[in-house]
CSV table of C-alpha atoms and ligand atoms in Angstrom, one decimal:
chain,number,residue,atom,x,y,z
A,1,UNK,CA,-19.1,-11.3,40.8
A,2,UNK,CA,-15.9,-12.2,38.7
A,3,UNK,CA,-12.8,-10.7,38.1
A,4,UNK,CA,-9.0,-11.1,36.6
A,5,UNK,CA,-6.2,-9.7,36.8
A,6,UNK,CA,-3.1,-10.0,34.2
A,7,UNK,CA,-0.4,-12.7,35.0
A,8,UNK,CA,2.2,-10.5,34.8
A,9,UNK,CA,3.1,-8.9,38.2
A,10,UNK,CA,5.2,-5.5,38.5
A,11,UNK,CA,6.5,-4.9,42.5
A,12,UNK,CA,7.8,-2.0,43.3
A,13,UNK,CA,11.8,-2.9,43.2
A,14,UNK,CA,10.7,-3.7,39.2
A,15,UNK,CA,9.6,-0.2,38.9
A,16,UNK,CA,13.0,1.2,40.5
A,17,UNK,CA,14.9,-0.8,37.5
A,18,UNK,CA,13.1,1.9,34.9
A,19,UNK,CA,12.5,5.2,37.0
A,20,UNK,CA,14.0,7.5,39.8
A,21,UNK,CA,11.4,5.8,42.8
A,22,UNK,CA,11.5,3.5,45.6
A,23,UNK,CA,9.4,0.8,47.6
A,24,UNK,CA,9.5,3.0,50.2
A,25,UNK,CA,7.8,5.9,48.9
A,26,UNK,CA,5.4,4.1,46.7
A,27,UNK,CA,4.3,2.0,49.7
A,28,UNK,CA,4.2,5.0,52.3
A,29,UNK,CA,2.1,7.3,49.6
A,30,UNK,CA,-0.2,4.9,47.8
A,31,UNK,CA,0.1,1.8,49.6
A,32,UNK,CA,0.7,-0.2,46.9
A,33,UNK,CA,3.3,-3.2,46.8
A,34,UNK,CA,2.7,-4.9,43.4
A,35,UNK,CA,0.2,-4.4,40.6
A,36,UNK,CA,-0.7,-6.5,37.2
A,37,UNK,CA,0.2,-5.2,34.4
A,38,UNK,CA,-1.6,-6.8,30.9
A,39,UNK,CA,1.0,-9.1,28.5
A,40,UNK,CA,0.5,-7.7,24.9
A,41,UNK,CA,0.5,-11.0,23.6
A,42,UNK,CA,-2.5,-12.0,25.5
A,43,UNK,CA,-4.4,-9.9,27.4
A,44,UNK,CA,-7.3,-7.5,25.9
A,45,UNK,CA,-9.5,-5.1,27.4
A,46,UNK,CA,-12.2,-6.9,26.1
A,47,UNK,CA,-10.8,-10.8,26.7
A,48,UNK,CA,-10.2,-9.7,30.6
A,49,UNK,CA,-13.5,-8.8,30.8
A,50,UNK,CA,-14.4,-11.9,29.0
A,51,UNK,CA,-12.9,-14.0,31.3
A,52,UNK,CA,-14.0,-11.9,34.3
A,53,UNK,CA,-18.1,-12.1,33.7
A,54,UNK,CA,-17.2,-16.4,32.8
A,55,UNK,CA,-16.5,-16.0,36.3
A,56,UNK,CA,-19.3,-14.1,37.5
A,57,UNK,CA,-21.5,-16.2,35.2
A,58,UNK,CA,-20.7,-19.3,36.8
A,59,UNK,CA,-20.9,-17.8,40.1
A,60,UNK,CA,-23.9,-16.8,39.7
A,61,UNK,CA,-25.3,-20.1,38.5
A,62,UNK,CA,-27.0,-18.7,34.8
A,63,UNK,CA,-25.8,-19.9,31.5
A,64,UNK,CA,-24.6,-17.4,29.2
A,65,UNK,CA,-27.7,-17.1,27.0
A,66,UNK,CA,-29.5,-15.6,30.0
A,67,UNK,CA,-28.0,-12.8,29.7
A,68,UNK,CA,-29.9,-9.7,27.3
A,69,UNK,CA,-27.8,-7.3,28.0
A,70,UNK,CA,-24.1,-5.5,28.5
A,71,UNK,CA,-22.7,-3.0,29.7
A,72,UNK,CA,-18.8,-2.1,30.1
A,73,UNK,CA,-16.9,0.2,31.6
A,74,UNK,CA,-13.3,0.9,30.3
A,75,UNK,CA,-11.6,4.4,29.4
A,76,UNK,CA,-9.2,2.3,28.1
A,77,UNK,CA,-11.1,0.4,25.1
A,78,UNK,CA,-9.2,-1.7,22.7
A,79,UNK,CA,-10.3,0.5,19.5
A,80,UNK,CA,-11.0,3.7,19.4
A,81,UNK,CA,-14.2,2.5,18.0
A,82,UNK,CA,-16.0,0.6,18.3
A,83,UNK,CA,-16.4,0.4,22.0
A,84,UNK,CA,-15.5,-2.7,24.4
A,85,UNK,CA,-18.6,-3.7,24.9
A,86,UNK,CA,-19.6,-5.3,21.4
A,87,UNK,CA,-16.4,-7.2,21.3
A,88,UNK,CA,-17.1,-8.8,24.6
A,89,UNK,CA,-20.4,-9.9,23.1
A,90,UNK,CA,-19.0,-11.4,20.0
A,91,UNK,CA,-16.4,-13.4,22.2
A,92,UNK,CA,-19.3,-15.0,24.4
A,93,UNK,CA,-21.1,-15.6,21.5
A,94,UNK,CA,-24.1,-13.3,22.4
A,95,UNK,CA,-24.6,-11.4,18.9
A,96,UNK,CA,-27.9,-9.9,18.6
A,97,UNK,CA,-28.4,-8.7,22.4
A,98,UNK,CA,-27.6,-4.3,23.1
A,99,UNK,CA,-24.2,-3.4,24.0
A,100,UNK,CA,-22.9,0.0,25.8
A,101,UNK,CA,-19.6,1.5,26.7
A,102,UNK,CA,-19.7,3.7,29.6
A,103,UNK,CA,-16.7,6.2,30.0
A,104,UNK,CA,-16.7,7.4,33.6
A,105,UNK,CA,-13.1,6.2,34.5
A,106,UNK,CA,-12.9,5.3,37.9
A,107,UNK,CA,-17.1,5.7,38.7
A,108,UNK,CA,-17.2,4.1,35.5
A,109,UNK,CA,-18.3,1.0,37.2
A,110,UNK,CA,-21.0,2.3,40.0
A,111,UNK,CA,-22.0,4.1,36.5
A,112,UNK,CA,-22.3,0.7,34.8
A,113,UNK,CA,-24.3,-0.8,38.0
A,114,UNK,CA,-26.8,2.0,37.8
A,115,UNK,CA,-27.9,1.9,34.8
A,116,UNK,CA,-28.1,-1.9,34.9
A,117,UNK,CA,-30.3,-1.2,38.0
A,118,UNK,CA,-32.4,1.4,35.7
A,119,UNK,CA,-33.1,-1.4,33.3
A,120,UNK,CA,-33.9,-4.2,35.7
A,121,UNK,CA,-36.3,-1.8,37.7
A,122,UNK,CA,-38.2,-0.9,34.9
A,123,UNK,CA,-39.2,-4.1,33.7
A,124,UNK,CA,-37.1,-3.9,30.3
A,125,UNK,CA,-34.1,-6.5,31.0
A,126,UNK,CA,-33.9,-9.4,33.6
A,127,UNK,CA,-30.5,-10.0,33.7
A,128,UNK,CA,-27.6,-7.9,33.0
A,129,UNK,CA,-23.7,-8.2,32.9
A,130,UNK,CA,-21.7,-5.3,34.2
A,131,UNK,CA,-17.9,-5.0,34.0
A,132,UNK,CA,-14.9,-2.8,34.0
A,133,UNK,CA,-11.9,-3.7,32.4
A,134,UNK,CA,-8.7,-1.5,31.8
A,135,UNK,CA,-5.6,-1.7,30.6
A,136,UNK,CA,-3.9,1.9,31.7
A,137,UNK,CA,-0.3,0.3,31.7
A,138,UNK,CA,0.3,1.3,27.7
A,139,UNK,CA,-0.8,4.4,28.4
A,140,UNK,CA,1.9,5.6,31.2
A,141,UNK,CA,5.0,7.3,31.0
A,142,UNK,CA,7.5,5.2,32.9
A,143,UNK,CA,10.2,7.7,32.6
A,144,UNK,CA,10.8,9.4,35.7
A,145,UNK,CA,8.7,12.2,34.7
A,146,UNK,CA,5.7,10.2,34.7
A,147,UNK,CA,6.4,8.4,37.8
A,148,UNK,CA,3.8,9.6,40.3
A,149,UNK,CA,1.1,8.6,38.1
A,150,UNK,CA,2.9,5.2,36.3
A,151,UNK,CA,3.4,3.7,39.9
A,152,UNK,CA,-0.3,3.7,40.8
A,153,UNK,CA,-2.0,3.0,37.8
A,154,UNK,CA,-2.2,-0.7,36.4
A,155,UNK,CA,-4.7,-3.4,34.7
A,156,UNK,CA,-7.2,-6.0,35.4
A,157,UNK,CA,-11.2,-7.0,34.7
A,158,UNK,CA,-14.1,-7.2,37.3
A,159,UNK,CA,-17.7,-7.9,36.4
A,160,UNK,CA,-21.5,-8.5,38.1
A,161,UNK,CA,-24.5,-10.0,37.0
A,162,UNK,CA,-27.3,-8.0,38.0
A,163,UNK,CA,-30.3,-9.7,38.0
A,164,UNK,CA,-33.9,-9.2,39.0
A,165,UNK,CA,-35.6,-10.7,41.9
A,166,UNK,CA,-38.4,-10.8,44.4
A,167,UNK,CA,-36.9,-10.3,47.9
A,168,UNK,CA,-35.7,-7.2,49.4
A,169,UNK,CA,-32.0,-8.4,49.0
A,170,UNK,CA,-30.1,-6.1,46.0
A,171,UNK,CA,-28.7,-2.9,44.8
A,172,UNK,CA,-30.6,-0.3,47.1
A,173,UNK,CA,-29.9,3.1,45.0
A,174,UNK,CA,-27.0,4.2,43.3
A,175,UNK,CA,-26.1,8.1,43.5
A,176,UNK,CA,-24.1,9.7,40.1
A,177,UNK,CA,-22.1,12.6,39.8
A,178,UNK,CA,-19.7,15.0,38.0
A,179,UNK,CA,-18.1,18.4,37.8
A,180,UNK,CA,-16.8,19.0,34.4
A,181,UNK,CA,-15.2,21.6,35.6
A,182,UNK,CA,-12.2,19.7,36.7
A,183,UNK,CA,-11.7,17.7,33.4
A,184,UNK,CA,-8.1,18.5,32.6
A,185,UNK,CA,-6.6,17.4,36.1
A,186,UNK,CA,-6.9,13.8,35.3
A,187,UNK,CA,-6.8,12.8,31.9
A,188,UNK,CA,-5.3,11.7,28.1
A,189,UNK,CA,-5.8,14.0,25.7
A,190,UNK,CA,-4.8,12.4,22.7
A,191,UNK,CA,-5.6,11.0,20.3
A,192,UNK,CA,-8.2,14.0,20.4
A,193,UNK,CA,-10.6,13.9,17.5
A,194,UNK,CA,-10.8,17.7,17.3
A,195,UNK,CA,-7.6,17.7,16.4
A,196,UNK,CA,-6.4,19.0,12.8
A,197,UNK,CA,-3.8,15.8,12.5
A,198,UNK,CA,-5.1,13.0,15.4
A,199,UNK,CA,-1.6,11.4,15.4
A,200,UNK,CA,1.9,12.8,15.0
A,201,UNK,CA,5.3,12.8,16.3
A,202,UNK,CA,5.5,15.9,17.6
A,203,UNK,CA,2.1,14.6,19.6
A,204,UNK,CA,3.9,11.6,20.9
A,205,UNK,CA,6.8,13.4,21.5
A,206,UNK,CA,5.2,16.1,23.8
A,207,UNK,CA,3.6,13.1,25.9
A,208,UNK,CA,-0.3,13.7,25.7
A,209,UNK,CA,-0.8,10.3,25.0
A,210,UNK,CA,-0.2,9.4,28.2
A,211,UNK,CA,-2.0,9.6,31.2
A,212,UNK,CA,-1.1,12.6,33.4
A,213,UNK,CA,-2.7,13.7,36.6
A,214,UNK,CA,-2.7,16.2,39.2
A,215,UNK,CA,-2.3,14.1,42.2
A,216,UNK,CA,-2.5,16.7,44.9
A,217,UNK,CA,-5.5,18.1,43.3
A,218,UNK,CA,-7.1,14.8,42.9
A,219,UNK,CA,-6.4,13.4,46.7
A,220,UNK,CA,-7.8,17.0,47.9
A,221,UNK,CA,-11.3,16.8,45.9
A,222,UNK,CA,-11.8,13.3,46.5
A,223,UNK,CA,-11.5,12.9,50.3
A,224,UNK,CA,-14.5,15.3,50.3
A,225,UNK,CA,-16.2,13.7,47.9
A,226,UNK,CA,-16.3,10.4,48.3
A,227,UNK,CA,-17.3,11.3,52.2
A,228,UNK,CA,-20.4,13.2,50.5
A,229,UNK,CA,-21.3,10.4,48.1
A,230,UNK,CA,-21.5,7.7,51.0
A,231,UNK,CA,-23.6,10.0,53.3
A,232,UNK,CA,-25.8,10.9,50.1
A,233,UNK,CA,-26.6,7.4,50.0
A,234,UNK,CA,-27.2,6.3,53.9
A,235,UNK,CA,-29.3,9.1,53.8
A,236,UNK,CA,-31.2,8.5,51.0
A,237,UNK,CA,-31.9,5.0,52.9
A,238,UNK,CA,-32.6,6.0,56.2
A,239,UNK,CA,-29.2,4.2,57.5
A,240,UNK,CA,-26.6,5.6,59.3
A,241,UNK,CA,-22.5,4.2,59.4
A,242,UNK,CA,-23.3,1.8,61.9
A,243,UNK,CA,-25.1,0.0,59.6
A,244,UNK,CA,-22.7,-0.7,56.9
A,245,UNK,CA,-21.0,-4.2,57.5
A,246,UNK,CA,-18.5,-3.6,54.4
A,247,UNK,CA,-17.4,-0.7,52.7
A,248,UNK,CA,-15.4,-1.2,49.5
A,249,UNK,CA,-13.8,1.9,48.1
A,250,UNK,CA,-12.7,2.6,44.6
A,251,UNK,CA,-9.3,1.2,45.0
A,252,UNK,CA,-7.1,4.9,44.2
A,253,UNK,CA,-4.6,5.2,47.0
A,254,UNK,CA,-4.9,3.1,50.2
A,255,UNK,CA,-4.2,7.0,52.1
A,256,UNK,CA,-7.5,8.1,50.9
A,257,UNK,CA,-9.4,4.8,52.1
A,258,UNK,CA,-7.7,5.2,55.4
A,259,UNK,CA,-8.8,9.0,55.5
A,260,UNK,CA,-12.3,7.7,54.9
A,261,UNK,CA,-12.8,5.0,56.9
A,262,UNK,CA,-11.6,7.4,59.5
A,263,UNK,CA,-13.8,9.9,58.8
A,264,UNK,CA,-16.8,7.0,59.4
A,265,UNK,CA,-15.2,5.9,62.3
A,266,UNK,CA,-15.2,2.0,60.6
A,267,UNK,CA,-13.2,-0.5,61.6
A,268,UNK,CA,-10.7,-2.4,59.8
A,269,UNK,CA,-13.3,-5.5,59.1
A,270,UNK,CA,-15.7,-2.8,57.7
A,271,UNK,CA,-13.2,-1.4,55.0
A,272,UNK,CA,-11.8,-3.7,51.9
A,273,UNK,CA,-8.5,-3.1,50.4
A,274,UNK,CA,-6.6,-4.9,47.7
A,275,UNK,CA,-4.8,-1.7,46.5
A,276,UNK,CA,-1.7,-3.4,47.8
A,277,UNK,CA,-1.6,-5.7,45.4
A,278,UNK,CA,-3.4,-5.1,42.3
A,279,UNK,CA,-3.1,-1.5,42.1
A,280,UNK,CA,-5.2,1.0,41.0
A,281,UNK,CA,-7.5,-0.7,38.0
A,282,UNK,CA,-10.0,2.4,37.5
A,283,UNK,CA,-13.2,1.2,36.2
A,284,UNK,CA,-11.8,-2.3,37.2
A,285,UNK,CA,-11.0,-1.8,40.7
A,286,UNK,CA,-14.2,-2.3,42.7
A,287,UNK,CA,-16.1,-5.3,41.2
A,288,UNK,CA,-12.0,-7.1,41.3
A,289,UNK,CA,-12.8,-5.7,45.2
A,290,UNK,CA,-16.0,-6.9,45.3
A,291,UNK,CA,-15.1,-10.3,43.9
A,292,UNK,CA,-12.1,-10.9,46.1
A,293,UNK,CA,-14.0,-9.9,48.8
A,294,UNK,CA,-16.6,-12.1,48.5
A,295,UNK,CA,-13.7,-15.2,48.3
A,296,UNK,CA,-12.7,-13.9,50.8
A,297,UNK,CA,-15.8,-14.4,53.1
A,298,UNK,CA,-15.9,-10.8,53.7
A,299,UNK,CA,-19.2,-10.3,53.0
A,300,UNK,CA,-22.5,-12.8,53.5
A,301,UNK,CA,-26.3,-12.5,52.8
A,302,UNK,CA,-28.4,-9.8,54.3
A,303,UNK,CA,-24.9,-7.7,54.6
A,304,UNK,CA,-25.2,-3.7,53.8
A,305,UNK,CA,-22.7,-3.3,51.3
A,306,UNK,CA,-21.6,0.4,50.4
A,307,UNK,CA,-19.1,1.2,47.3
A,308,UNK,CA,-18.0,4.6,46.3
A,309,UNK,CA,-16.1,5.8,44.2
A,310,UNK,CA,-14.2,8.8,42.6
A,311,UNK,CA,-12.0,9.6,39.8
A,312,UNK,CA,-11.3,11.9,36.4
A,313,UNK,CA,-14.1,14.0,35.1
A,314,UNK,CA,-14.5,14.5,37.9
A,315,UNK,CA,-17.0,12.0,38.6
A,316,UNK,CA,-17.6,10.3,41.9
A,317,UNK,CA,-20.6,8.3,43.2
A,318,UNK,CA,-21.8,5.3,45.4
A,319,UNK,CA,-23.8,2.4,45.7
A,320,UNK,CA,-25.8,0.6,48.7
A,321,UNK,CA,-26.2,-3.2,48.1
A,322,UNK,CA,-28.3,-5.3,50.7
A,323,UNK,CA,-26.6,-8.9,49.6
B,401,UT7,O1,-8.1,6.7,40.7
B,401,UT7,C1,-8.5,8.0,41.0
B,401,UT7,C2,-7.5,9.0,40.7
B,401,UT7,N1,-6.2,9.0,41.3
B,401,UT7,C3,-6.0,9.2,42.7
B,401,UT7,O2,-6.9,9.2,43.5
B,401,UT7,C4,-4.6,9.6,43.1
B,401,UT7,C5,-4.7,10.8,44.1
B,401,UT7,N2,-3.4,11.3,44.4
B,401,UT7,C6,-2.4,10.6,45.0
B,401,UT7,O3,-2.6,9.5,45.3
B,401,UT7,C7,-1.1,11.3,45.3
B,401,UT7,O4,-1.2,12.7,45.0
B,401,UT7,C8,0.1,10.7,44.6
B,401,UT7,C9,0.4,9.4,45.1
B,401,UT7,C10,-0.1,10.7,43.1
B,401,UT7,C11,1.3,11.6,44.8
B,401,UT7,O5,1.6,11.7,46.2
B,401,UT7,P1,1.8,13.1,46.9
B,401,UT7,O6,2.0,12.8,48.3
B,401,UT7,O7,0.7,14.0,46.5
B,401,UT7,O8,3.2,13.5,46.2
B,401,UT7,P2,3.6,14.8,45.4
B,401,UT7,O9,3.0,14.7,44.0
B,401,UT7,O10,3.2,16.1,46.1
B,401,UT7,O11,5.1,14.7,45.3
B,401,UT7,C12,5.9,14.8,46.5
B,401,UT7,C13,7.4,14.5,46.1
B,401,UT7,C14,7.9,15.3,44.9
B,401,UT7,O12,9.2,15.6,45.2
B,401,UT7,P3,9.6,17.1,45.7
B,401,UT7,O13,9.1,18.1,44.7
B,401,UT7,O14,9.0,17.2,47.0
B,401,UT7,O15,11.1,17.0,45.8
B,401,UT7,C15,7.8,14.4,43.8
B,401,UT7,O16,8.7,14.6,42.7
B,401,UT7,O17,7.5,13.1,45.7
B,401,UT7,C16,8.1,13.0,44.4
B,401,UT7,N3,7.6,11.9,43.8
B,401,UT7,C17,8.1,10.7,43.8
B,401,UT7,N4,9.3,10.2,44.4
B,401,UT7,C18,9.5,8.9,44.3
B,401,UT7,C19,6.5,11.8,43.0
B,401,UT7,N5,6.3,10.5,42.6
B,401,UT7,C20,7.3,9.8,43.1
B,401,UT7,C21,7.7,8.5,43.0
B,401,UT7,N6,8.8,8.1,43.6
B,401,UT7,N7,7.0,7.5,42.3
């Protein structure tokens, strides 16, 4: 695992400078204290990510050659097209090997794991590099309109090399899904390409460039799903709560980890945050989890390791990893 996250840090008093909000309420509703938010002159969807999987690369003791094949989670790609994915290639100097953006926001990157996992069970690919990188920060409305989205949302990298081997240690199953039904409560709509006219002022003026979201609808579905998802995937396993040693999830509001983990009955050791302080990086947020995690000790071999996520789409879904 690998990850990085933008220099530039935003607390909470920075945000009260530009909108109508306060430490308090940001810290009491999301949790959150400080996030990273990306320096134009610097940071890229694509070079985060770069610099995230050097990381994981290293880590993981393989050269960068080793690696046959990428795939990157972002909503939030640099271009329109083409995707992420190919210009994280050309800047680790891989040209030739299959690249593919995945789109699942913040599942995007249990989404990436699986079908990593596809391709290394089958035979076709022996080592893979998965990552989410975001940058949602250009995307928010900072006004005080937009502040119940603009104070959760930030930027950052994360990324895994998945890679075949002989034990029984590894990614255990990964369980995908999504109701399209709820598309429009978490989303940016422009620039839509079934538009007439994909850019214009009157677009920009009306604000569907920016992110908006329907927070109460999107805490309400995703207590209940991301409780589904992680039973979905004990069961599927023949374990039971007791036997997860670390559960890191999706990193979108430290009241809806709490909720869960409650509803498990874990204790604090068992549940990872870092929502406090690098916000809520969407595709990004669990492997930058992961990886700090793992700095942090919080995990060792032979450890049952359970993500989940959920997010816009909707999409939600888990993972069990026996480390
Ligand atoms: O990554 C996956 C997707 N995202 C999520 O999982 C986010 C899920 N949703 C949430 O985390 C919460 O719904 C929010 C944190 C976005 C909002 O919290 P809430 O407790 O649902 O607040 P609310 O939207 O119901 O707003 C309550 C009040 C409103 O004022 P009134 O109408 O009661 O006077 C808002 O205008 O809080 C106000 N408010 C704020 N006040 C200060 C909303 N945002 C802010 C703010 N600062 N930033």
């Amino acid at each position: 695992m690998g990850h990085y996250t933008p220099e530039n840090i935003v607390t909470n008093e920075d945000l009260v400078q530009i909108m109508d909000t306060s430490n308090e309420w940001i810290v009491e509703r999301t949790g959150i204290e400080q996030r990273r938010w990306f320096n134009p002159d610097k940071d890229t969807v694509s070079n985060m990510a770069t610099n995230a999987a050097k990381m994981a690369i290293d880590r993981a003791g393989i050269e960068t050659k080793d690696i046959e094949f990428i795939v990157f989670a972002t909503i939030t790609p640099d271009y329109f097209f083409p995707g992420s994915g190919v210009l994280m290639q050309r800047e680790l100097g891989l040209q030739g090997i299959g690249a593919i953006d995945i789109r699942n926001a913040c599942s995007g990157f249990i989404y990436a794991l699986s079908v990593a996992d596809q391709f290394v069970k089958t035979g076709m690919y022996k080592t893979v590099l998965v990552v989410g990188s975001e940058i949602q920060s250009s995307a928010l409305d900072k006004s005080t309109e937009g502040r119940s989205s603009s104070v959760i949302f930030a930027d950052g990298a994360g990324a895994a090399i998945v890679q075949a081997s002989e034990d029984q240690s590894g990614i255990l199953s990964t369980h995908l899904h999504a109701d399209g039904d709820h598309a429009e409560e978490l989303y940016v709509k422009d620039p839509g390409s079934s538009r007439k006219v994909r850019l214009s002022k009157e677009l920009i003026e009306g604000k569907t460039f920016n992110l908006t979201m329907n927070g109460n609808a999107v805490f309400k579905h995703a207590v209940v799903r991301f409780s589904e998802v992680i039973n979905e995937a004990l069961e599927a396993n023949g374990k039971s709560k007791e036997d997860i040693d670390l559960l890191i999830p999706h990193q979108a509001n430290l009241r809806i980890s709490n909720f869960v983990q409650k509803q498990f009955a874990l204790s604090d050791e068992k549940v990872y945050n870092n929502i406090m302080t690098v916000g809520n990086t969407t595709a990004a947020s669990i492997p930058i989890a992961m990886s700090q995690a793992w700095e942090e000790g919080r995990f060792k071999e032979g450890d049952l390791i359970c993500l989940a996520a959920f997010g816009s789409g909707f999409t939600w879904a888990s993972a069990l990893i026996q480390w």
